[in-house]
Tab-separated table of C-alpha atoms and ligand atoms in Angstrom:
chain	number	residue	atom	x	y	z
L	1	MET	CA	-52.538	15.012	-62.289
L	2	PRO	CA	-49.035	16.522	-62.523
L	3	LYS	CA	-48.304	18.715	-65.544
L	4	CYS	CA	-45.307	19.684	-67.651
L	5	ILE	CA	-44.883	22.035	-70.607
L	6	ILE	CA	-43.891	20.608	-73.988
L	7	ASP	CA	-43.373	23.033	-76.875
L	8	GLY	CA	-45.416	25.603	-74.941
L	9	ARG	CA	-48.325	23.162	-74.482
L	10	GLU	CA	-49.448	22.037	-71.040
L	11	ALA	CA	-49.342	18.224	-70.847
L	12	GLU	CA	-50.731	16.066	-68.028
L	13	PHE	CA	-48.928	12.854	-67.167
L	14	THR	CA	-48.958	9.870	-64.863
L	15	PRO	CA	-45.794	9.666	-62.733
L	16	GLY	CA	-43.363	7.263	-64.417
L	17	GLN	CA	-44.387	8.191	-67.976
L	18	ASN	CA	-41.518	9.094	-70.277
L	19	LEU	CA	-41.439	12.259	-72.359
L	20	ILE	CA	-42.200	10.413	-75.622
L	21	GLU	CA	-45.501	9.120	-74.250
L	22	VAL	CA	-46.416	12.392	-72.533
L	23	ALA	CA	-45.687	14.359	-75.721
L	24	LYS	CA	-47.743	11.881	-77.758
L	25	SER	CA	-50.750	12.342	-75.481
L	26	ALA	CA	-50.408	16.102	-76.036
L	27	GLY	CA	-50.387	15.584	-79.814
L	28	ILE	CA	-46.631	16.063	-80.263
L	29	ASP	CA	-44.597	13.398	-82.074
L	30	ILE	CA	-40.971	13.058	-81.053
L	31	PRO	CA	-38.957	11.213	-83.744
L	32	LEU	CA	-37.477	7.929	-82.527
L	33	PHE	CA	-35.982	4.597	-83.577
L	34	CYS	CA	-34.944	2.373	-80.693
L	35	TYR	CA	-37.846	3.093	-78.321
L	36	HIS	CA	-40.815	0.729	-78.475
L	37	PRO	CA	-43.556	0.868	-75.824
L	38	GLY	CA	-43.560	-2.934	-75.469
L	39	LEU	CA	-39.793	-3.298	-74.925
L	40	SER	CA	-37.191	-2.141	-72.409
L	41	VAL	CA	-35.701	1.319	-72.912
L	42	VAL	CA	-32.080	1.450	-74.076
L	43	ALA	CA	-31.778	5.028	-75.379
L	44	GLN	CA	-29.160	4.184	-77.938
L	45	CYS	CA	-30.244	5.767	-81.220
L	46	ARG	CA	-30.290	9.339	-79.728
L	47	MET	CA	-32.921	10.429	-82.240
L	48	CYS	CA	-35.415	11.405	-79.551
L	49	ALA	CA	-33.086	13.831	-77.747
L	50	VAL	CA	-34.866	17.023	-76.616
L	51	GLU	CA	-33.967	20.225	-74.816
L	52	ILE	CA	-35.043	20.460	-71.187
L	53	GLU	CA	-34.918	23.751	-69.308
L	54	LYS	CA	-32.122	23.923	-66.715
L	55	MET	CA	-30.292	20.951	-68.266
L	56	PRO	CA	-27.159	21.878	-70.184
L	57	LYS	CA	-27.203	18.904	-72.568
L	58	LEU	CA	-29.922	17.353	-74.706
L	59	GLN	CA	-31.713	14.461	-72.983
L	60	THR	CA	-33.200	11.371	-74.627
L	61	ALA	CA	-36.996	11.607	-74.287
L	62	CYS	CA	-37.443	7.825	-74.157
L	63	SER	CA	-35.366	7.488	-70.992
L	64	THR	CA	-36.423	10.705	-69.269
L	65	MET	CA	-39.492	10.635	-67.066
L	66	ALA	CA	-41.698	13.721	-67.005
L	67	THR	CA	-41.671	15.713	-63.750
L	68	GLU	CA	-43.950	18.447	-62.435
L	69	GLY	CA	-43.226	21.788	-64.092
L	70	MET	CA	-40.618	20.386	-66.508
L	71	VAL	CA	-40.234	22.599	-69.605
L	72	VAL	CA	-39.329	20.670	-72.767
L	73	LYS	CA	-38.552	21.826	-76.296
L	74	THR	CA	-38.766	19.216	-79.049
L	75	LYS	CA	-38.311	21.569	-81.997
L	76	SER	CA	-35.554	23.944	-80.860
L	77	GLU	CA	-32.528	24.668	-83.049
L	78	LYS	CA	-30.335	22.458	-80.856
L	79	THR	CA	-32.821	19.584	-81.116
L	80	LYS	CA	-33.149	19.883	-84.864
L	81	GLU	CA	-29.379	19.982	-85.270
L	82	ASN	CA	-29.111	16.746	-83.287
L	83	GLN	CA	-31.839	15.054	-85.344
L	84	GLU	CA	-30.081	16.022	-88.564
L	85	SER	CA	-26.761	14.674	-87.287
L	86	VAL	CA	-28.312	11.381	-86.150
L	87	MET	CA	-29.945	10.977	-89.556
L	88	GLU	CA	-26.678	11.672	-91.342
L	89	PHE	CA	-24.953	9.089	-89.146
L	90	LEU	CA	-27.625	6.424	-89.623
L	91	LEU	CA	-27.757	6.940	-93.367
L	92	ALA	CA	-23.958	6.814	-93.771
L	93	ASN	CA	-24.146	3.088	-94.405
L	94	HIS	CA	-27.723	2.798	-95.547
L	95	PRO	CA	-28.168	1.630	-99.160
L	96	LEU	CA	-31.043	4.093	-99.774
L	97	ASP	CA	-32.872	1.446	-101.759
L	98	CYS	CA	-36.382	2.626	-100.854
L	99	PRO	CA	-37.749	2.033	-104.372
L	100	VAL	CA	-37.101	-1.708	-104.039
L	101	CYS	CA	-37.600	-1.992	-100.269
L	102	ASP	CA	-40.749	-3.594	-98.926
L	103	LYS	CA	-40.835	-1.268	-95.910
L	104	SER	CA	-41.169	1.779	-98.124
L	105	GLY	CA	-44.198	3.858	-97.217
L	106	GLU	CA	-44.234	2.679	-93.605
L	107	CYS	CA	-40.547	2.983	-92.713
L	108	ASP	CA	-39.483	5.095	-89.723
L	109	LEU	CA	-36.077	5.658	-91.299
L	110	GLN	CA	-37.633	6.938	-94.510
L	111	ASP	CA	-40.153	9.145	-92.656
L	112	ASN	CA	-37.608	10.577	-90.224
L	113	SER	CA	-35.130	11.183	-93.016
L	114	TYR	CA	-37.790	13.110	-94.940
L	115	LYS	CA	-38.946	15.116	-91.916
L	116	HIS	CA	-35.738	15.599	-89.947
L	117	GLY	CA	-32.804	14.704	-92.196
L	118	SER	CA	-30.734	16.777	-94.563
L	119	SER	CA	-30.466	16.188	-98.285
L	120	TYR	CA	-26.675	16.516	-97.988
L	121	SER	CA	-24.252	13.827	-96.761
L	122	ARG	CA	-20.520	14.183	-96.177
L	123	TYR	CA	-19.959	10.436	-96.402
L	124	THR	CA	-17.726	9.466	-99.303
L	125	GLU	CA	-16.428	6.046	-98.187
L	126	GLU	CA	-17.735	2.786	-99.547
L	127	ARG	CA	-20.866	1.536	-97.763
L	128	ARG	CA	-20.532	-1.732	-95.862
L	129	THR	CA	-22.462	-4.749	-97.098
L	130	TYR	CA	-23.522	-7.982	-95.417
L	131	LEU	CA	-24.139	-11.488	-96.594
L	132	ASP	CA	-27.606	-12.414	-95.325
L	133	LEU	CA	-28.199	-15.983	-94.175
L	134	ASP	CA	-31.691	-17.445	-94.277
L	135	MET	CA	-33.698	-16.737	-91.107
L	136	GLY	CA	-36.362	-19.388	-91.718
L	137	PRO	CA	-39.790	-19.316	-93.310
L	138	VAL	CA	-41.159	-16.085	-91.822
L	139	ILE	CA	-38.535	-13.334	-92.028
L	140	LYS	CA	-36.311	-12.092	-94.856
L	141	LYS	CA	-33.180	-10.417	-93.638
L	142	ASN	CA	-31.375	-7.484	-95.280
L	143	MET	CA	-28.769	-6.193	-92.854
L	144	ASN	CA	-27.452	-3.520	-95.229
L	145	ARG	CA	-30.503	-1.556	-94.085
L	146	CYS	CA	-30.029	-2.126	-90.336
L	147	ILE	CA	-29.523	0.855	-87.992
L	148	HIS	CA	-28.658	-1.243	-84.891
L	149	CYS	CA	-31.651	-0.094	-82.882
L	150	THR	CA	-31.664	-3.550	-81.154
L	151	ARG	CA	-35.456	-3.721	-81.022
L	152	CYS	CA	-35.251	-7.221	-82.541
L	153	ILE	CA	-32.726	-8.402	-79.948
L	154	ARG	CA	-34.889	-7.082	-77.131
L	155	PHE	CA	-38.044	-8.623	-78.636
L	156	GLY	CA	-36.404	-12.054	-78.681
L	157	ASN	CA	-35.064	-11.750	-75.141
L	158	GLU	CA	-38.001	-10.039	-73.484
L	159	ILE	CA	-41.127	-11.198	-75.331
L	160	ALA	CA	-40.444	-14.327	-77.374
L	161	GLY	CA	-38.378	-15.737	-74.519
L	162	LEU	CA	-35.637	-16.870	-76.919
L	163	ARG	CA	-32.240	-15.256	-77.081
L	164	GLU	CA	-32.002	-15.776	-80.829
L	165	MET	CA	-30.975	-12.353	-82.162
L	166	VAL	CA	-27.599	-10.898	-81.184
L	167	ALA	CA	-25.207	-8.092	-82.117
L	168	LEU	CA	-21.836	-9.410	-83.307
L	169	LYS	CA	-18.664	-7.322	-83.510
L	170	ARG	CA	-18.642	-3.619	-82.725
L	171	GLY	CA	-18.500	-0.142	-84.277
L	172	ASN	CA	-18.851	0.077	-88.017
L	173	ASN	CA	-18.646	-3.718	-88.238
L	174	THR	CA	-21.606	-4.394	-85.949
L	175	GLU	CA	-23.858	-7.077	-87.349
L	176	ILE	CA	-27.279	-8.052	-86.053
L	177	THR	CA	-27.838	-11.744	-86.683
L	178	THR	CA	-29.299	-14.925	-85.267
L	179	ILE	CA	-26.988	-17.014	-83.099
L	180	ASP	CA	-24.733	-19.034	-85.450
L	181	GLY	CA	-26.887	-17.812	-88.357
L	182	ARG	CA	-29.623	-20.291	-87.414
L	183	PRO	CA	-33.234	-19.850	-88.569
L	184	LEU	CA	-35.584	-18.188	-86.068
L	185	GLU	CA	-37.344	-20.609	-83.757
L	186	THR	CA	-40.025	-18.485	-82.131
L	187	ASP	CA	-43.713	-18.943	-82.985
L	188	TYR	CA	-43.949	-15.149	-82.895
L	189	ALA	CA	-41.455	-14.330	-85.670
L	190	GLY	CA	-43.794	-12.040	-87.629
L	191	ASN	CA	-43.448	-9.436	-84.878
L	192	TYR	CA	-39.784	-8.941	-85.848
L	193	SER	CA	-40.988	-7.414	-89.061
L	194	ASP	CA	-43.548	-5.167	-87.313
L	195	ILE	CA	-41.047	-3.719	-84.844
L	196	CYS	CA	-38.050	-3.278	-87.160
L	197	PRO	CA	-38.061	0.447	-87.975
L	198	THR	CA	-36.317	-0.211	-91.306
L	199	GLY	CA	-36.588	-2.760	-94.099
L	200	SER	CA	-33.984	-5.049	-92.485
L	201	LEU	CA	-36.516	-7.660	-91.344
L	202	THR	CA	-39.475	-8.042	-93.668
L	203	LEU	CA	-42.200	-10.677	-93.951
L	204	LYS	CA	-41.478	-13.289	-96.627
L	205	ASP	CA	-45.197	-13.852	-96.950
L	206	PHE	CA	-45.878	-10.204	-97.864
L	207	ARG	CA	-42.714	-9.267	-99.769
L	208	PHE	CA	-43.241	-7.542	-103.090
L	209	LYS	CA	-46.959	-8.345	-103.143
L	210	LYS	CA	-48.341	-4.874	-102.461
L	211	ARG	CA	-47.126	-1.378	-101.626
L	212	ALA	CA	-48.177	-0.367	-98.105
L	213	TRP	CA	-50.034	2.734	-99.277
L	214	PHE	CA	-52.474	0.747	-101.423
L	215	LEU	CA	-53.748	-1.275	-98.464
L	216	THR	CA	-57.094	-0.670	-96.765
L	217	LYS	CA	-56.805	-1.358	-93.049
L	218	VAL	CA	-59.705	-2.932	-91.188
L	219	PRO	CA	-59.603	-3.263	-87.369
L	220	THR	CA	-60.828	-6.683	-86.261
L	221	VAL	CA	-59.994	-9.625	-83.972
L	222	CYS	CA	-57.941	-12.758	-84.659
L	223	GLU	CA	-59.925	-15.996	-84.812
L	224	GLY	CA	-56.890	-18.212	-84.214
L	225	CYS	CA	-57.622	-19.063	-80.572
L	226	SER	CA	-59.672	-17.955	-77.595
L	227	LYS	CA	-57.234	-15.168	-76.684
L	228	GLY	CA	-58.927	-12.667	-79.001
L	229	CYS	CA	-55.841	-10.723	-80.075
L	230	ASN	CA	-56.652	-7.428	-81.723
L	231	MET	CA	-55.476	-7.260	-85.311
L	232	GLU	CA	-55.809	-5.310	-88.486
L	233	ILE	CA	-56.607	-7.015	-91.758
L	234	GLN	CA	-54.936	-5.194	-94.623
L	235	GLN	CA	-56.546	-5.765	-97.996
L	236	ASP	CA	-56.819	-4.375	-101.464
L	237	ASN	CA	-59.532	-5.214	-103.960
L	238	ASP	CA	-60.953	-7.873	-101.622
L	239	GLN	CA	-57.663	-9.725	-101.361
L	240	ILE	CA	-56.075	-9.991	-97.927
L	241	TYR	CA	-52.348	-9.239	-98.053
L	242	ARG	CA	-51.443	-9.409	-94.388
L	243	CYS	CA	-52.655	-9.218	-90.809
L	244	VAL	CA	-50.798	-7.068	-88.283
L	245	PRO	CA	-51.294	-6.541	-84.540
L	246	ARG	CA	-53.460	-3.752	-83.164
L	247	GLU	CA	-52.404	-2.515	-79.754
L	248	ASN	CA	-54.587	-3.694	-76.880
L	249	LEU	CA	-52.610	-3.534	-73.665
L	250	GLU	CA	-55.117	-5.755	-71.837
L	251	ILE	CA	-55.081	-8.625	-74.345
L	252	ASN	CA	-52.251	-8.942	-76.840
L	253	ARG	CA	-50.302	-5.738	-76.042
L	254	HIS	CA	-48.458	-5.188	-79.368
L	255	TRP	CA	-48.101	-8.745	-80.636
L	256	LEU	CA	-49.593	-11.567	-82.703
L	257	CYS	CA	-48.480	-15.181	-82.948
L	258	ASP	CA	-47.599	-16.530	-86.393
L	259	GLU	CA	-50.471	-19.007	-86.328
L	260	GLY	CA	-52.977	-16.169	-85.975
L	261	ARG	CA	-51.121	-13.811	-88.322
L	262	PHE	CA	-51.049	-16.231	-91.252
L	263	ASN	CA	-54.340	-18.034	-90.539
L	264	PHE	CA	-56.155	-15.973	-93.215
L	265	HIS	CA	-54.556	-17.965	-96.062
L	266	TYR	CA	-57.138	-20.747	-95.808
L	267	LEU	CA	-59.799	-18.303	-96.994
L	268	GLU	CA	-58.039	-17.930	-100.307
L	269	ARG	CA	-57.375	-21.592	-100.961
L	270	GLU	CA	-58.323	-22.628	-104.469
L	271	ASP	CA	-60.102	-25.682	-103.130
L	272	ARG	CA	-62.453	-23.673	-100.888
L	273	LEU	CA	-66.057	-24.454	-101.815
L	274	VAL	CA	-67.638	-21.115	-102.631
L	275	ASP	CA	-70.729	-22.369	-104.479
L	276	PRO	CA	-73.600	-24.495	-103.204
L	277	ALA	CA	-72.928	-28.155	-103.862
L	278	ARG	CA	-74.170	-31.675	-103.300
L	279	SER	CA	-72.249	-34.898	-103.332
L	280	LYS	CA	-72.999	-37.796	-105.607
L	281	SER	CA	-71.296	-41.135	-105.977
L	282	SER	CA	-69.408	-39.628	-108.943
L	283	GLY	CA	-68.103	-36.725	-106.831
L	284	ILE	CA	-69.048	-33.167	-105.894
L	285	GLU	CA	-71.613	-31.433	-108.049
L	286	ILE	CA	-71.902	-27.642	-107.968
L	287	CYS	CA	-75.579	-26.723	-108.137
L	288	ASP	CA	-77.911	-23.804	-107.441
L	289	TRP	CA	-79.017	-22.810	-103.955
L	290	GLY	CA	-82.464	-24.359	-104.414
L	291	THR	CA	-81.109	-27.796	-105.374
L	292	SER	CA	-78.530	-27.744	-102.616
L	293	ILE	CA	-81.066	-26.772	-99.934
L	294	ASP	CA	-83.543	-29.365	-101.231
L	295	THR	CA	-80.816	-32.009	-100.945
L	296	ALA	CA	-79.979	-30.808	-97.437
L	297	LYS	CA	-83.612	-30.964	-96.324
L	298	ALA	CA	-84.148	-34.376	-97.912
L	299	THR	CA	-81.035	-35.695	-96.127
L	300	LEU	CA	-82.347	-34.655	-92.719
L	301	GLU	CA	-86.013	-35.481	-93.330
L	302	GLY	CA	-87.334	-38.226	-91.062
L	303	GLN	CA	-83.958	-38.562	-89.330
L	304	LYS	CA	-82.956	-38.070	-85.735
L	305	VAL	CA	-80.881	-34.920	-86.230
L	306	ALA	CA	-78.149	-33.383	-84.047
L	307	ILE	CA	-76.982	-29.804	-84.654
L	308	LEU	CA	-73.259	-29.173	-84.317
L	309	LEU	CA	-72.074	-25.577	-84.119
L	310	GLY	CA	-68.450	-24.554	-84.601
L	311	SER	CA	-67.197	-22.415	-81.726
L	312	ASP	CA	-65.744	-20.207	-84.466
L	313	LEU	CA	-69.218	-18.751	-85.099
L	314	THR	CA	-70.240	-15.369	-83.696
L	315	GLN	CA	-72.818	-14.781	-80.969
L	316	GLU	CA	-75.245	-13.418	-83.547
L	317	GLU	CA	-74.822	-16.508	-85.752
L	318	ALA	CA	-75.219	-18.944	-82.855
L	319	SER	CA	-78.353	-17.105	-81.694
L	320	SER	CA	-79.872	-17.317	-85.168
L	321	VAL	CA	-79.196	-21.081	-85.202
L	322	LEU	CA	-80.935	-21.436	-81.825
L	323	GLN	CA	-84.007	-19.698	-83.290
L	324	PHE	CA	-83.824	-21.902	-86.402
L	325	LYS	CA	-83.592	-24.996	-84.226
L	326	ALA	CA	-86.661	-23.957	-82.190
L	327	GLN	CA	-88.586	-23.598	-85.438
L	328	HIS	CA	-87.431	-26.716	-87.317
L	329	TYR	CA	-85.579	-29.108	-85.016
L	330	ALA	CA	-86.976	-28.343	-81.578
L	331	ASP	CA	-86.279	-31.860	-80.256
L	332	SER	CA	-82.747	-32.099	-81.641
L	333	PRO	CA	-79.724	-31.876	-79.353
L	334	ILE	CA	-77.230	-29.079	-80.106
L	335	PHE	CA	-73.504	-29.066	-79.312
L	336	HIS	CA	-70.526	-26.850	-80.026
L	337	PHE	CA	-67.203	-28.164	-81.354
L	338	GLY	CA	-63.886	-26.662	-82.388
L	339	THR	CA	-60.663	-28.019	-80.909
L	340	PRO	CA	-59.839	-31.695	-80.343
L	341	GLY	CA	-59.532	-32.240	-76.588
L	342	VAL	CA	-61.222	-28.945	-75.642
L	343	VAL	CA	-64.855	-29.659	-74.761
L	344	SER	CA	-65.417	-26.732	-72.433
L	345	SER	CA	-63.547	-23.683	-71.164
L	346	LYS	CA	-62.310	-25.874	-68.280
L	347	ASP	CA	-60.088	-27.594	-70.866
L	348	ASP	CA	-58.875	-24.244	-72.222
L	349	GLY	CA	-55.880	-22.387	-70.796
L	350	PRO	CA	-52.576	-20.857	-71.871
L	351	GLU	CA	-50.677	-22.845	-74.496
L	352	ASP	CA	-47.535	-20.828	-73.896
L	353	ARG	CA	-46.420	-17.946	-71.693
L	354	ILE	CA	-46.977	-15.301	-74.351
L	355	LEU	CA	-50.430	-15.252	-75.960
L	356	LYS	CA	-51.650	-18.551	-77.324
L	357	GLN	CA	-54.607	-20.403	-75.810
L	358	LYS	CA	-55.377	-24.116	-76.166
L	359	SER	CA	-58.809	-23.532	-77.694
L	360	LYS	CA	-58.134	-22.960	-81.390
L	361	THR	CA	-61.453	-21.257	-81.984
L	362	SER	CA	-62.352	-17.724	-80.986
L	363	ASN	CA	-65.793	-18.061	-79.380
L	364	LEU	CA	-65.797	-21.066	-77.045
L	365	ASN	CA	-66.808	-18.788	-74.181
L	366	GLY	CA	-69.662	-17.284	-76.195
L	367	MET	CA	-71.106	-20.742	-76.946
L	368	GLU	CA	-71.117	-21.543	-73.240
L	369	LYS	CA	-72.795	-18.214	-72.432
L	370	LEU	CA	-75.598	-19.248	-74.820
L	371	GLY	CA	-75.994	-22.525	-72.909
L	372	ILE	CA	-74.736	-24.765	-75.734
L	373	PRO	CA	-72.830	-27.800	-74.380
L	374	GLY	CA	-69.536	-29.049	-75.838
L	375	PHE	CA	-69.569	-32.056	-78.155
L	376	GLU	CA	-68.177	-35.326	-76.827
L	377	ARG	CA	-70.067	-38.025	-78.747
L	378	LEU	CA	-73.295	-38.349	-80.681
L	379	PRO	CA	-76.262	-39.664	-78.679
L	380	ALA	CA	-76.994	-43.254	-79.774
L	381	GLU	CA	-80.345	-42.451	-81.443
L	382	ILE	CA	-78.850	-39.784	-83.777
L	383	THR	CA	-78.801	-40.704	-87.477
L	384	ALA	CA	-77.930	-37.348	-89.111
L	385	ALA	CA	-76.121	-34.102	-88.314
L	386	LEU	CA	-76.427	-30.493	-89.410
L	387	VAL	CA	-72.889	-29.123	-89.093
L	388	ILE	CA	-72.442	-25.341	-89.087
L	389	ARG	CA	-69.070	-23.694	-88.699
L	390	GLY	CA	-67.003	-20.644	-89.636
L	391	GLY	CA	-63.934	-22.318	-91.095
L	392	ARG	CA	-61.520	-23.002	-88.288
L	393	ALA	CA	-63.460	-25.398	-86.052
L	394	VAL	CA	-62.088	-28.929	-86.516
L	395	LEU	CA	-64.739	-31.477	-87.523
L	396	PRO	CA	-65.018	-34.189	-84.849
L	397	PRO	CA	-64.302	-37.679	-86.249
L	398	GLU	CA	-67.202	-39.080	-84.152
L	399	ILE	CA	-69.680	-37.769	-86.743
L	400	ASP	CA	-68.238	-39.923	-89.542
L	401	GLY	CA	-70.926	-42.594	-89.348
L	402	VAL	CA	-74.050	-40.435	-89.883
L	403	GLU	CA	-75.553	-38.512	-92.817
L	404	LYS	CA	-74.454	-34.885	-92.784
L	405	VAL	CA	-75.279	-31.467	-94.165
L	406	GLY	CA	-72.671	-28.682	-93.907
L	407	ILE	CA	-73.121	-24.923	-93.714
L	408	GLY	CA	-70.084	-22.633	-93.636
L	409	VAL	CA	-66.521	-22.673	-94.949
L	410	PHE	CA	-65.348	-26.085	-96.186
L	411	MET	CA	-62.654	-27.303	-98.539
L	412	LYS	CA	-63.400	-29.588	-101.467
L	413	ASP	CA	-61.707	-32.590	-99.843
L	414	GLN	CA	-64.155	-32.256	-96.919
L	415	ALA	CA	-67.190	-31.913	-99.181
L	416	MET	CA	-67.610	-35.634	-99.873
L	417	MET	CA	-68.440	-36.100	-96.174
L	418	PHE	CA	-71.610	-34.079	-96.668
L	419	SER	CA	-74.621	-34.767	-98.853
L	420	ALA	CA	-75.012	-31.002	-99.323
L	421	ILE	CA	-72.838	-27.985	-98.600
L	422	LEU	CA	-74.173	-24.439	-98.294
L	423	PRO	CA	-71.147	-22.068	-98.448
L	424	GLY	CA	-70.904	-19.479	-95.679
L	425	LEU	CA	-68.646	-16.688	-94.493
L	426	SER	CA	-65.281	-16.708	-92.752
L	427	PHE	CA	-64.243	-14.394	-89.907
L	428	ALA	CA	-62.888	-11.815	-92.370
L	429	GLU	CA	-66.084	-11.666	-94.379
L	430	LYS	CA	-68.623	-10.796	-91.693
L	431	ASP	CA	-69.395	-8.534	-88.753
L	432	GLY	CA	-70.202	-10.054	-85.374
L	433	THR	CA	-69.376	-10.448	-81.699
L	434	ILE	CA	-67.064	-13.001	-80.114
L	435	LEU	CA	-66.210	-13.542	-76.447
L	436	ASN	CA	-62.615	-14.303	-75.613
L	437	TYR	CA	-61.408	-16.705	-72.904
L	438	GLU	CA	-62.011	-14.063	-70.227
L	439	GLY	CA	-65.548	-13.337	-71.475
L	440	ARG	CA	-64.538	-10.035	-73.058
L	441	ALA	CA	-66.881	-9.218	-75.956
L	442	GLN	CA	-65.097	-7.959	-79.094
L	443	LYS	CA	-66.221	-7.160	-82.619
L	444	LEU	CA	-65.257	-8.909	-85.827
L	445	LYS	CA	-65.423	-6.499	-88.733
L	446	ARG	CA	-65.950	-7.411	-92.353
L	447	ALA	CA	-62.725	-6.730	-94.258
L	448	VAL	CA	-63.447	-8.343	-97.633
L	449	GLN	CA	-66.409	-9.451	-99.710
L	450	ALA	CA	-67.069	-13.178	-99.573
L	451	PRO	CA	-66.000	-15.095	-102.677
L	452	GLY	CA	-68.313	-16.844	-105.131
L	453	GLN	CA	-71.868	-17.422	-103.964
L	454	SER	CA	-71.053	-17.666	-100.241
L	455	LYS	CA	-73.782	-16.182	-98.085
L	456	SER	CA	-74.224	-15.104	-94.480
L	457	LEU	CA	-75.622	-17.732	-92.132
L	458	SER	CA	-78.788	-15.727	-91.458
L	459	GLU	CA	-79.461	-15.531	-95.196
L	460	ILE	CA	-78.926	-19.278	-95.664
L	461	LEU	CA	-81.235	-20.114	-92.762
L	462	MET	CA	-83.852	-17.734	-94.174
L	463	ILE	CA	-83.735	-19.394	-97.623
L	464	TRP	CA	-83.945	-22.783	-95.900
L	465	THR	CA	-86.974	-21.685	-93.862
L	466	ASN	CA	-88.811	-20.151	-96.805
L	467	ARG	CA	-88.169	-22.905	-99.317
L	468	LYS	CA	-90.937	-25.457	-99.596
L	469	ASN	CA	-89.917	-29.107	-99.525
L	470	SER	CA	-91.013	-31.765	-102.010
L	471	HIS	CA	-94.383	-31.980	-100.229
L	472	GLY	CA	-94.969	-28.247	-100.680
L	473	VAL	CA	-94.339	-27.532	-96.979
L	474	ALA	CA	-91.872	-24.800	-95.851
F	501	LIG	S1	-32.701	-5.545	-87.794
F	501	LIG	FE1	-34.209	-3.899	-87.563
F	501	LIG	S2	-34.938	-4.133	-85.448
F	501	LIG	FE2	-33.014	-5.260	-85.600
F	501	LIG	S3	-31.439	-3.818	-84.990
F	501	LIG	FE3	-31.577	-3.697	-87.213
F	501	LIG	S4	-33.008	-2.035	-87.595
F	501	LIG	FE4	-33.253	-2.608	-85.454
F	502	LIG	S1	-52.611	-15.929	-79.656
F	502	LIG	FE1	-54.520	-16.668	-80.538
F	502	LIG	S2	-55.771	-14.851	-80.879
F	502	LIG	FE2	-53.628	-14.185	-80.553
F	502	LIG	S3	-52.724	-14.036	-82.593
F	502	LIG	FE3	-52.294	-16.084	-81.851
F	502	LIG	S4	-53.982	-17.338	-82.605
F	502	LIG	FE4	-54.616	-15.209	-82.763
F	503	LIG	S1	-35.725	6.493	-79.182
F	503	LIG	FE1	-34.747	7.491	-77.567
F	503	LIG	S2	-32.674	7.106	-77.868
F	503	LIG	FE2	-33.658	5.930	-79.425
């Protein structure tokens, strides 16, 4: 591999790599604002300028490709002087409202100002201010904080496929805005907040709920569709505050769709059933595990039972159900379900040209690998169903006419459909393996404790197996 020298360190590179990436792989961080590895390079903030031997002027590291033998200095006097000047320029109009800014603690402007700026400014004029129009339900705009890096404009044009962010006017009057001040239209709006290096575009959903430094970050996978985008759940005290993308260049690159990003809210709904329950003509009755399992067993006893598995369950969960079936319901048919109109991976495919897949559950492929067929209709002889799901699989209306027992995540308005409900875990509350649409196995990681009395599927099936029925038989 070719090599160059950065700050006296030998760094290997692949031809075509820019100096920012080469330096990063050698453990050297070059400060930057406008460069983003998922967007085109515009080299307009000048923060990343470095000294290169035999070149009289500083060169921007984001737009300069490494070459064999190149000698680069990222911390020379000339470089530092430039970084200080860029910071002074960018902060000339900045309101410096970090204490009340949601980006505080994870803001490139704040970090670079601390590391590379000066505590002195020569700017005495009045700072410019903008009137911020509403950008729709996802993003809150505060253009007083904008440094015109144009990452948002490039994201709209190059990734979201919508030219919805533009730069109006020029010079000191430049304003980044949506066209005609319209709300954002993309289904990927949350990414604007991730890529903005300042607090100009923040998530409405997260604003003022938690300081970034209090959050525990758990690497996991989105359950929103069969794409399997890599994400990080950020939580504190077992409450999820937000989900952000984790880079995986082979799957989601740097992005998440809004559906996947905000999907976690259903876990926290007040009407989620988190205690074992049974339904009576008077309504739902919360009961103990024993009573609920007895009701479940009594419902299925003597019936022709079908087992329906949500394709939002993990491989480990589906395998434990197959073992349970062999032990208790060996003659029963088993099907997977999840998305209306998607019976098998033949029905799956891209929903758009960015990330989204048609299957709105994460493990359709895994169910097929285990040999479980997709649900189309109940066989005529079936009189009862054991329905097991994570929380996202959509219940098929074809099961309305039979007695049912539910295991997993259900809301109270769904509970009356079932004679008994045994509350289980959502994707954020368990570890496990899921296979995305390409068959790539990825790990879900538990980010929060499950609420109430919810239990893992293996534990529920074990209690079920070990509990004697009314005839004293397990
Ligand atoms: S709003 Fe943010 S991403 Fe857009 S130009 Fe301003 S600082 Fe850059
Ligand atoms: S494309 Fe699918 S997996 Fe990716 S973030 Fe959206 S819902 Fe989640
Ligand atoms: S990051 Fe290189 S010029 Fe902005």
